[in-house]
CSV table of C-alpha atoms and ligand atoms in Angstrom, one decimal:
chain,number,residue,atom,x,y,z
Z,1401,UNK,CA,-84.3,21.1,-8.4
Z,1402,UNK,CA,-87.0,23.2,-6.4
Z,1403,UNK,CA,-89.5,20.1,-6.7
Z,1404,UNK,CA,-93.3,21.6,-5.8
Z,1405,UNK,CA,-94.1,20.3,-2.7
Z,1406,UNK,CA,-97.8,21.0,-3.6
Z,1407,UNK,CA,-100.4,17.8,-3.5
Z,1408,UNK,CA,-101.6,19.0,-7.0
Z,1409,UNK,CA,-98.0,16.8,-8.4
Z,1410,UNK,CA,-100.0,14.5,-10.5
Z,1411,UNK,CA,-102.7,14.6,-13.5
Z,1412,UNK,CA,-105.6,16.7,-11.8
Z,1413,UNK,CA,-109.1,18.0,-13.1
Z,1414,UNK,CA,-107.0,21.4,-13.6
Z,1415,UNK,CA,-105.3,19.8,-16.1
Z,1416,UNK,CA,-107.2,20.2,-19.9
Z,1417,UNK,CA,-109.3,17.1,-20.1
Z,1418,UNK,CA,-108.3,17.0,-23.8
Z,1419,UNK,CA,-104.7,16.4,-22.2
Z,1420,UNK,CA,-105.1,13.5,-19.9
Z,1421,UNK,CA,-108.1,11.7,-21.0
Z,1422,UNK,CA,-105.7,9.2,-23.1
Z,1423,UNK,CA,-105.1,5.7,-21.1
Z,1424,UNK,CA,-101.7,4.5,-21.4
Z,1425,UNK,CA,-102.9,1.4,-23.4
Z,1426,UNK,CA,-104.5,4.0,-26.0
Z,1427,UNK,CA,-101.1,5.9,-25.8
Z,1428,UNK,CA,-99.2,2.3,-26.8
Z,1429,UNK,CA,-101.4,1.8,-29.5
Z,1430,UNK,CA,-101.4,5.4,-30.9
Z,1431,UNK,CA,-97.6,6.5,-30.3
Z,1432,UNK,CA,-98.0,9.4,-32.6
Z,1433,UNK,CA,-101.1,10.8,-30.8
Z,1434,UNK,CA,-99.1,13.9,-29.6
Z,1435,UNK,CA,-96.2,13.5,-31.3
Z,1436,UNK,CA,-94.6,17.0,-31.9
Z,1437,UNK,CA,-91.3,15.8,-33.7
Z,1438,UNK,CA,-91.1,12.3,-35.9
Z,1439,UNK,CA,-88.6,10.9,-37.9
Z,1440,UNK,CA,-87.1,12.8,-41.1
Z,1441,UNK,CA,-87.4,9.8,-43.0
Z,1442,UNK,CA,-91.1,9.8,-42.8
Z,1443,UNK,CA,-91.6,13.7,-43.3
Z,1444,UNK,CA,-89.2,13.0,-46.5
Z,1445,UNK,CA,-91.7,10.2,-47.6
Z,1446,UNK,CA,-94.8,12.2,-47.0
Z,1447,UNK,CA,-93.3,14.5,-48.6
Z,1448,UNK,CA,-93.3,12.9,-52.1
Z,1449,UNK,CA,-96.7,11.4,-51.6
Z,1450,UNK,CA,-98.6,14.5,-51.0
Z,1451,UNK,CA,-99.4,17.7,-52.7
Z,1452,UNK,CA,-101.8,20.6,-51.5
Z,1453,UNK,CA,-104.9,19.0,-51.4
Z,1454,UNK,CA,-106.8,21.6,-52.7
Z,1455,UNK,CA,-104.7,22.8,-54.9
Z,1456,UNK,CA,-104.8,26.4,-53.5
Z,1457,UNK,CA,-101.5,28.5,-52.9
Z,1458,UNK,CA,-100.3,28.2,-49.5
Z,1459,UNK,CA,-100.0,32.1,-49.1
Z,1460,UNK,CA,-104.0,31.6,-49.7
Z,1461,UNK,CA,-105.7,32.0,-46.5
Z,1462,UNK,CA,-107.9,29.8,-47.2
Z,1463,UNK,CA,-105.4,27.6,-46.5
Z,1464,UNK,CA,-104.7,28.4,-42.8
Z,1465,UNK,CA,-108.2,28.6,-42.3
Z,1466,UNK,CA,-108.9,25.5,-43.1
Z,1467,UNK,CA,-105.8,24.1,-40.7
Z,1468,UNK,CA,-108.0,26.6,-38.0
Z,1469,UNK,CA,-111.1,24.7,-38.4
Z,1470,UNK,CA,-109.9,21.2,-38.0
Z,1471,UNK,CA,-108.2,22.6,-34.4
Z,1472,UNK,CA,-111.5,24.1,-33.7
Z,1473,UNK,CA,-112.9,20.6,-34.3
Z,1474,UNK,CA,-110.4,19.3,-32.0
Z,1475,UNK,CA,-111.5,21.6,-29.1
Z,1476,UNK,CA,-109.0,24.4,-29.1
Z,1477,UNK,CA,-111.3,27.1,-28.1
Z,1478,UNK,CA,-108.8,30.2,-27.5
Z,1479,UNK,CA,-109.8,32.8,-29.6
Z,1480,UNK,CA,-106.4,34.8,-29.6
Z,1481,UNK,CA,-104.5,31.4,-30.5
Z,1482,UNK,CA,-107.2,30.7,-33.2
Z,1483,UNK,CA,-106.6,34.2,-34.9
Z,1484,UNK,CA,-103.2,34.2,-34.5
Z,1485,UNK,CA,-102.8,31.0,-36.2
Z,1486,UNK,CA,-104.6,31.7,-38.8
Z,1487,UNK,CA,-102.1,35.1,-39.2
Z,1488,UNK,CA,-98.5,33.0,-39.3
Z,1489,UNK,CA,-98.2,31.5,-42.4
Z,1490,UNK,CA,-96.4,28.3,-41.4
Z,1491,UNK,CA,-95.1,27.0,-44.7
Z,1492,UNK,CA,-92.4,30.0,-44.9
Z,1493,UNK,CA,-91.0,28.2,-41.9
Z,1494,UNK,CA,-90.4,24.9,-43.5
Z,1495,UNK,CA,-88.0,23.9,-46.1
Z,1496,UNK,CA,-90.0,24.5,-49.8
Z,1497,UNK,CA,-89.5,20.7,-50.4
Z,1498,UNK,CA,-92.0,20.2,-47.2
Z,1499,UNK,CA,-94.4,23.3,-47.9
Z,1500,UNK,CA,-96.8,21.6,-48.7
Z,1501,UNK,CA,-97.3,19.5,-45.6
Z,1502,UNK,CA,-97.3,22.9,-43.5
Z,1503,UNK,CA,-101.1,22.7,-42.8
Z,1504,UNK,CA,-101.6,19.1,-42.0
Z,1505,UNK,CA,-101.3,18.6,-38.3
Z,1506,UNK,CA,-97.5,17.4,-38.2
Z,1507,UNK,CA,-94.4,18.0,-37.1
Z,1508,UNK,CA,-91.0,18.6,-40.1
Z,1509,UNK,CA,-88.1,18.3,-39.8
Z,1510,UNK,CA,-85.6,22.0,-40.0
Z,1511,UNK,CA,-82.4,20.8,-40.2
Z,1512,UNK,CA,-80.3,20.0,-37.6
Z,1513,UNK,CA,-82.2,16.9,-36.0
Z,1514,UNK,CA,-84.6,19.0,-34.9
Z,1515,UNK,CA,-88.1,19.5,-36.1
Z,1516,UNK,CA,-91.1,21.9,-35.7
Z,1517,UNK,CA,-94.2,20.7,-33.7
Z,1518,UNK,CA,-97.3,19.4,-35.2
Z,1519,UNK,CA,-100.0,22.7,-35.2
Z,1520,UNK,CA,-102.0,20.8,-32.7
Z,1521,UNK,CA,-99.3,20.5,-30.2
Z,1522,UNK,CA,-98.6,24.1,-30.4
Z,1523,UNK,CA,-102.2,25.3,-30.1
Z,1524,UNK,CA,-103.2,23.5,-26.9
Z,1525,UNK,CA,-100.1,24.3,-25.2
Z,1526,UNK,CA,-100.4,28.7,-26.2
Z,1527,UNK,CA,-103.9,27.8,-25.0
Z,1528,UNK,CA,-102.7,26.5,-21.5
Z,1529,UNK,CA,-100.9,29.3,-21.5
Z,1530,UNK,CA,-103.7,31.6,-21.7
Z,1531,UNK,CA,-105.5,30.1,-19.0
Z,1532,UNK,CA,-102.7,30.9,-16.4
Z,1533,UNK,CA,-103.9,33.6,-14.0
Z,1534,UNK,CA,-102.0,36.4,-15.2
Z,1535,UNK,CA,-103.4,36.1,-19.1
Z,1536,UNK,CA,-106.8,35.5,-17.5
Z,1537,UNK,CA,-106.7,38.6,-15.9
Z,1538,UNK,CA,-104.8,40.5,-18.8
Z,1539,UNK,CA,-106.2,38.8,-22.1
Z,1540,UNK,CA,-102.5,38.0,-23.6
Z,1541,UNK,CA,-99.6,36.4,-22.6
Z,1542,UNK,CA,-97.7,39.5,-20.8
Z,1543,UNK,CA,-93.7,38.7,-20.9
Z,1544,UNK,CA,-92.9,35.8,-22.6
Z,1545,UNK,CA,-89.8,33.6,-22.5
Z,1546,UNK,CA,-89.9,30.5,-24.7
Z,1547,UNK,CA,-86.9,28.4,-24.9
Z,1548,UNK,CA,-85.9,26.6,-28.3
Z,1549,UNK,CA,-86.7,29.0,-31.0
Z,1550,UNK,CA,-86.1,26.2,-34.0
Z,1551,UNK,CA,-87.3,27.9,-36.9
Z,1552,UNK,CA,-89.3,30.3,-35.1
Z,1553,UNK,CA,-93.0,29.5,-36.0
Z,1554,UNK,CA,-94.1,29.4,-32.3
Z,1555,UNK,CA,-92.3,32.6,-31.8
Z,1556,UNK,CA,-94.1,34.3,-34.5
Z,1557,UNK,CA,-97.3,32.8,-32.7
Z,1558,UNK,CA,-96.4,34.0,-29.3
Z,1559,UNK,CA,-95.3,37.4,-31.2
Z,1560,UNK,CA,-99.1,38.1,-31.9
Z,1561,UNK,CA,-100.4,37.5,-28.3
Z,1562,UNK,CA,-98.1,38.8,-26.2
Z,1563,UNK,CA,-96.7,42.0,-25.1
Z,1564,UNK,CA,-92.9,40.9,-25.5
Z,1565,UNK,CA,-90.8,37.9,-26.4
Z,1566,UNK,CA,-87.5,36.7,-25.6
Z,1567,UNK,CA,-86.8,33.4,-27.2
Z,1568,UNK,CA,-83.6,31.3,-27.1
Z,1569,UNK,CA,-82.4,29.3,-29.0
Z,1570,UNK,CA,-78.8,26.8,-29.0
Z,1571,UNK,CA,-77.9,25.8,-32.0
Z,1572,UNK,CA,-76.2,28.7,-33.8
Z,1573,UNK,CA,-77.5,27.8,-37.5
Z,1574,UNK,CA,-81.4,27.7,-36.7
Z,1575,UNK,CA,-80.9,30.6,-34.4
Z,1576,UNK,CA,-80.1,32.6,-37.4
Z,1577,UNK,CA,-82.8,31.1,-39.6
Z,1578,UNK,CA,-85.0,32.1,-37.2
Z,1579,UNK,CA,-83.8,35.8,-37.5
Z,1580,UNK,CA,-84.0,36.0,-40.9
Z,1581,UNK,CA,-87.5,34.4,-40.9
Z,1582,UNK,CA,-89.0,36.7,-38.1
Z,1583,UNK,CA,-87.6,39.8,-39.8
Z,1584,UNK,CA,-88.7,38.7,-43.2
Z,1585,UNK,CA,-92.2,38.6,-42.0
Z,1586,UNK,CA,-91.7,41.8,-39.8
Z,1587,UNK,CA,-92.6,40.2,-36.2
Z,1588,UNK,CA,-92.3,42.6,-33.7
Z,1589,UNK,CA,-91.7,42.5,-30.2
Z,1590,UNK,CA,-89.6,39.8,-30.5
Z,1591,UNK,CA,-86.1,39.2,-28.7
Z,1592,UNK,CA,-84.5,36.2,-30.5
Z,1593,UNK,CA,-81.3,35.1,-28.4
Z,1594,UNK,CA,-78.3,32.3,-29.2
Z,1595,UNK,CA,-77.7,30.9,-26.0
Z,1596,UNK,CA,-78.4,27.9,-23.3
Z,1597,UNK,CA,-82.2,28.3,-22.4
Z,1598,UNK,CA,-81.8,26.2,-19.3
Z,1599,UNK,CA,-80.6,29.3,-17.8
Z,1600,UNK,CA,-83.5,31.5,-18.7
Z,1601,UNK,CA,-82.4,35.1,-19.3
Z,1602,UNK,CA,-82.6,37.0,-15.8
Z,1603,UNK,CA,-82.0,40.2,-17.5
Z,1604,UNK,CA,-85.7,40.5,-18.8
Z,1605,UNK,CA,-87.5,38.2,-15.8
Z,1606,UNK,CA,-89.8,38.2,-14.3
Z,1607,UNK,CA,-91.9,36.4,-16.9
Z,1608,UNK,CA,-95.5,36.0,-17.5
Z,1609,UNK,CA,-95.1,32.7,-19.5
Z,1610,UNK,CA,-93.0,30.3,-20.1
Z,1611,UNK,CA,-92.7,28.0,-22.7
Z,1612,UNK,CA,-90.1,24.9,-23.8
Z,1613,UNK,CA,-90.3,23.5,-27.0
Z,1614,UNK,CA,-87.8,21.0,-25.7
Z,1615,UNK,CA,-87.8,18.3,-22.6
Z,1616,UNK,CA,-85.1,17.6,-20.2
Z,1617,UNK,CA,-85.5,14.8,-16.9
Z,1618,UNK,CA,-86.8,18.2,-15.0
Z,1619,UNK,CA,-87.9,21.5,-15.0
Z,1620,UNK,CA,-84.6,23.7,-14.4
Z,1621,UNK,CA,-84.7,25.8,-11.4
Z,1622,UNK,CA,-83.6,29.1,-13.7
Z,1623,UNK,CA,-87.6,28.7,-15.4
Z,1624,UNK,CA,-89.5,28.7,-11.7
Z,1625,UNK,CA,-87.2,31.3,-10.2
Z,1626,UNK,CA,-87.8,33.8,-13.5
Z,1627,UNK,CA,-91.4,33.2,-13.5
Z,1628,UNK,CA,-93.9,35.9,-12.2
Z,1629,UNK,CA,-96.5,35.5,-9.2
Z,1630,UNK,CA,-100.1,34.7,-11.2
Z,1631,UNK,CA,-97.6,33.1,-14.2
Z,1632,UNK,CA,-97.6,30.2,-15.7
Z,1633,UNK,CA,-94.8,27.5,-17.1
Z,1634,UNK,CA,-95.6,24.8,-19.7
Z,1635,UNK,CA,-92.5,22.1,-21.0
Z,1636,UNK,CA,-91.9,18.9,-21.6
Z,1637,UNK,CA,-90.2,16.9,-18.8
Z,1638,UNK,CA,-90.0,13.2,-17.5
Z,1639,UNK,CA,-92.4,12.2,-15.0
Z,1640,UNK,CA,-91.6,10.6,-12.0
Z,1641,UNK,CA,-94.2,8.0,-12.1
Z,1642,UNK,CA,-92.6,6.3,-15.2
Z,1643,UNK,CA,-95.0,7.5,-17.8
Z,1644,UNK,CA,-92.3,8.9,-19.7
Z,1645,UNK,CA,-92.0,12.7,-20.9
Z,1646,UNK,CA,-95.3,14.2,-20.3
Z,1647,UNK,CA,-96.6,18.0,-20.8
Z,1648,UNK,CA,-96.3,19.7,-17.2
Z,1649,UNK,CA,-98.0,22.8,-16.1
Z,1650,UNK,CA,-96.6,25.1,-13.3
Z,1651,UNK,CA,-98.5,27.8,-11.4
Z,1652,UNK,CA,-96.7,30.0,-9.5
Z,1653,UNK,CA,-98.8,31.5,-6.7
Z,1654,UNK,CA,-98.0,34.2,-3.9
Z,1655,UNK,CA,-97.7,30.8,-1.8
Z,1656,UNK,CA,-95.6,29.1,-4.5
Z,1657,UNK,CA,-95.4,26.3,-6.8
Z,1658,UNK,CA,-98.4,24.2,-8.2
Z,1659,UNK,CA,-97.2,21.9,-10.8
Z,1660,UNK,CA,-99.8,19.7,-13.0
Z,1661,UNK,CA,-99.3,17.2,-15.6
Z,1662,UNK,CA,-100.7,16.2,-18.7
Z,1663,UNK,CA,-100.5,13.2,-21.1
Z,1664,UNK,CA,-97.5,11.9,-22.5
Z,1665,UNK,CA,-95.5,13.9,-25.3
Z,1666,UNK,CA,-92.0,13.1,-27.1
Z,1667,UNK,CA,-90.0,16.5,-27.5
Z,1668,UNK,CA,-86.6,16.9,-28.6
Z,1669,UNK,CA,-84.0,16.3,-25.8
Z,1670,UNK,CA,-83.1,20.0,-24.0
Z,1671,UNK,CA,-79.8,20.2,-23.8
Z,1672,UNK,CA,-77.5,22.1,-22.0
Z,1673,UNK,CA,-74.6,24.5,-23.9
Z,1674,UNK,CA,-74.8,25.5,-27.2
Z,1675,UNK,CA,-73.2,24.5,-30.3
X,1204,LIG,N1,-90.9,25.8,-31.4
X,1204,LIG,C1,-89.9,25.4,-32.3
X,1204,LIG,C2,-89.6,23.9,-32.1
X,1204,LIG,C3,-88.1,23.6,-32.3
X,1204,LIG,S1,-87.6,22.0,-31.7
X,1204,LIG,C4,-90.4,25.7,-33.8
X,1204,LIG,O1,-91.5,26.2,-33.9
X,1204,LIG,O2,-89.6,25.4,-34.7
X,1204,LIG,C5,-86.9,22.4,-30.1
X,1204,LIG,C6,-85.7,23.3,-30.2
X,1204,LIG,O3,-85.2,23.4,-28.8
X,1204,LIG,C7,-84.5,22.8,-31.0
X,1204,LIG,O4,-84.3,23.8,-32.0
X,1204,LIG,C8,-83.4,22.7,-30.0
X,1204,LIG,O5,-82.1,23.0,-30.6
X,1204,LIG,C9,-83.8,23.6,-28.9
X,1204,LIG,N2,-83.1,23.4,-27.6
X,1204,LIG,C10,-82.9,22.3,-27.0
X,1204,LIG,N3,-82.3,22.5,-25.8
X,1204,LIG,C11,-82.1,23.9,-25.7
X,1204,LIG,C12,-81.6,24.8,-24.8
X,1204,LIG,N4,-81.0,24.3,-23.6
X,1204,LIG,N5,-81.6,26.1,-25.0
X,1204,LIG,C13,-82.2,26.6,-26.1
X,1204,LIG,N6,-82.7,25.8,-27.1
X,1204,LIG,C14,-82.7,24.5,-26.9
């Protein structure tokens, strides 16, 4: 793999403060701290114990708005992720069983062993996004690839701040859930493709961001090649220092690579081929 020769390869002061303040003991003791994905056992239990708390509907906005403020509480500051969120209505991504558990910050389970992240998760890591240089400089996202679609709630996300989508996804059945989903709500500029994201898609690159929603031992070399000068990468990956799967940033420069990385994270594994 094309491993980033630049010094910045460890947790730096570029890195969101919110993302590598936590000390590994703290990360023992609070496993679930940035937990996208958990067990479906427990999402099956919460399920039965909880009900909308305020007893609003969940196509209520008031609802989202709600979920908006408590991020706002948490630091996200990025307007465009802010409005967006509160714009997808996440509960018609998740089984109706689990609808009501859409706004608290956690990650369900969609079938398949695989779950979608906790709203936290996916707002600080669309908010990295934004500070890359290119959506500095532009105020959205540009060209987006973002591999592992799952039921496509950060799709629809990524739909309302960028200027184009290509998402892909490898498991056949969410693929198409995902579809039906982003057509059902109308969410344009998307491009949702069935295939092995480890390979990118060339055919639309160079991309502005990149985004996994799943983490392998390394970054593939098919991400940094499609990625634009001034763009920016954020996935999951294992770090080499032991700490485990961690958030890492990449920052691709006119003079190359600068890779940064954040706290530690537990994804769903990225696999290769599709099924
Ligand atoms: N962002 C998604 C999260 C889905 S979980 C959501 O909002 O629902 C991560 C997804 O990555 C899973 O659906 C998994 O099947 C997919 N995945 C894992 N490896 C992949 C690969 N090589 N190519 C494409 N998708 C992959």
């Amino acid at each position: 793999m094309n491993k980033p020769k630049d010094p910045t390869d460890r947790p730096s002061a570029r890195f969101p403060a919110s993302l590598h303040q936590a000390k590994p003991a703290a990360a023992k003791a609070r496993p679930e701290l940035l937990r996208p994905q958990r067990l479906l056992h427990e999402a099956a239990r919460d399920a039965r114990l909880l009900s909308t708390p305020s007893g609003l509907g969940l196509d209520n906005p008031a609802v989202r708005e709600r979920m908006v403020q408590r991020l706002r509480g948490e630091g996200v500051r990025s307007e465009p992720v802010l409005q967006a969120m509160l714009r997808v209505p996440r509960h018609r991504f998740v089984d109706s069983a689990l609808a009501a558990q859409a706004y608290e910050d956690t990650s369900l389970p969609i079938g398949l062993g695989q779950t979608i992240s906790k709203p936290s998760v996916v707002a600080r890591m669309l908010e990295w996004l934004f500070l890359g240089e290119s959506a500095r400089g532009h105020g959205h996202l540009g060209r987006v690839l973002e591999i592992g679609t799952g039921c496509g709630y950060q799709t629809a996300l990524l739909a309302e701040v960028a200027q184009q989508v290509v998402s892909i996804e490898r498991l056949r059945a969410l693929h198409d859930v995902a579809v039906r989903q982003l057509a059902g709500l109308q969410t344009p500029r998307c491009e949702l493709l069935y295939g092995d994201g480890m390979l990118g898609h060339p055919l639309r690159a160079p991309y502005d961001s990149i985004v996994a929603a799943a983490g392998g031992e390394d970054l593939p070399q098919a991400w940094l090649q499609q990625l634009a000068v001034g763009g920016r990468l954020i996935a999951p990956a294992r770090a080499a220092d032991g700490r485990g799967q961690v958030l890492v940033v990449v920052d691709r420069t006119p003079q190359g690579f600068r890779r940064t990385l954040g706290e530690a994270v537990q994804f769903v594994p990225l696999k290769s081929g599709i099924s």
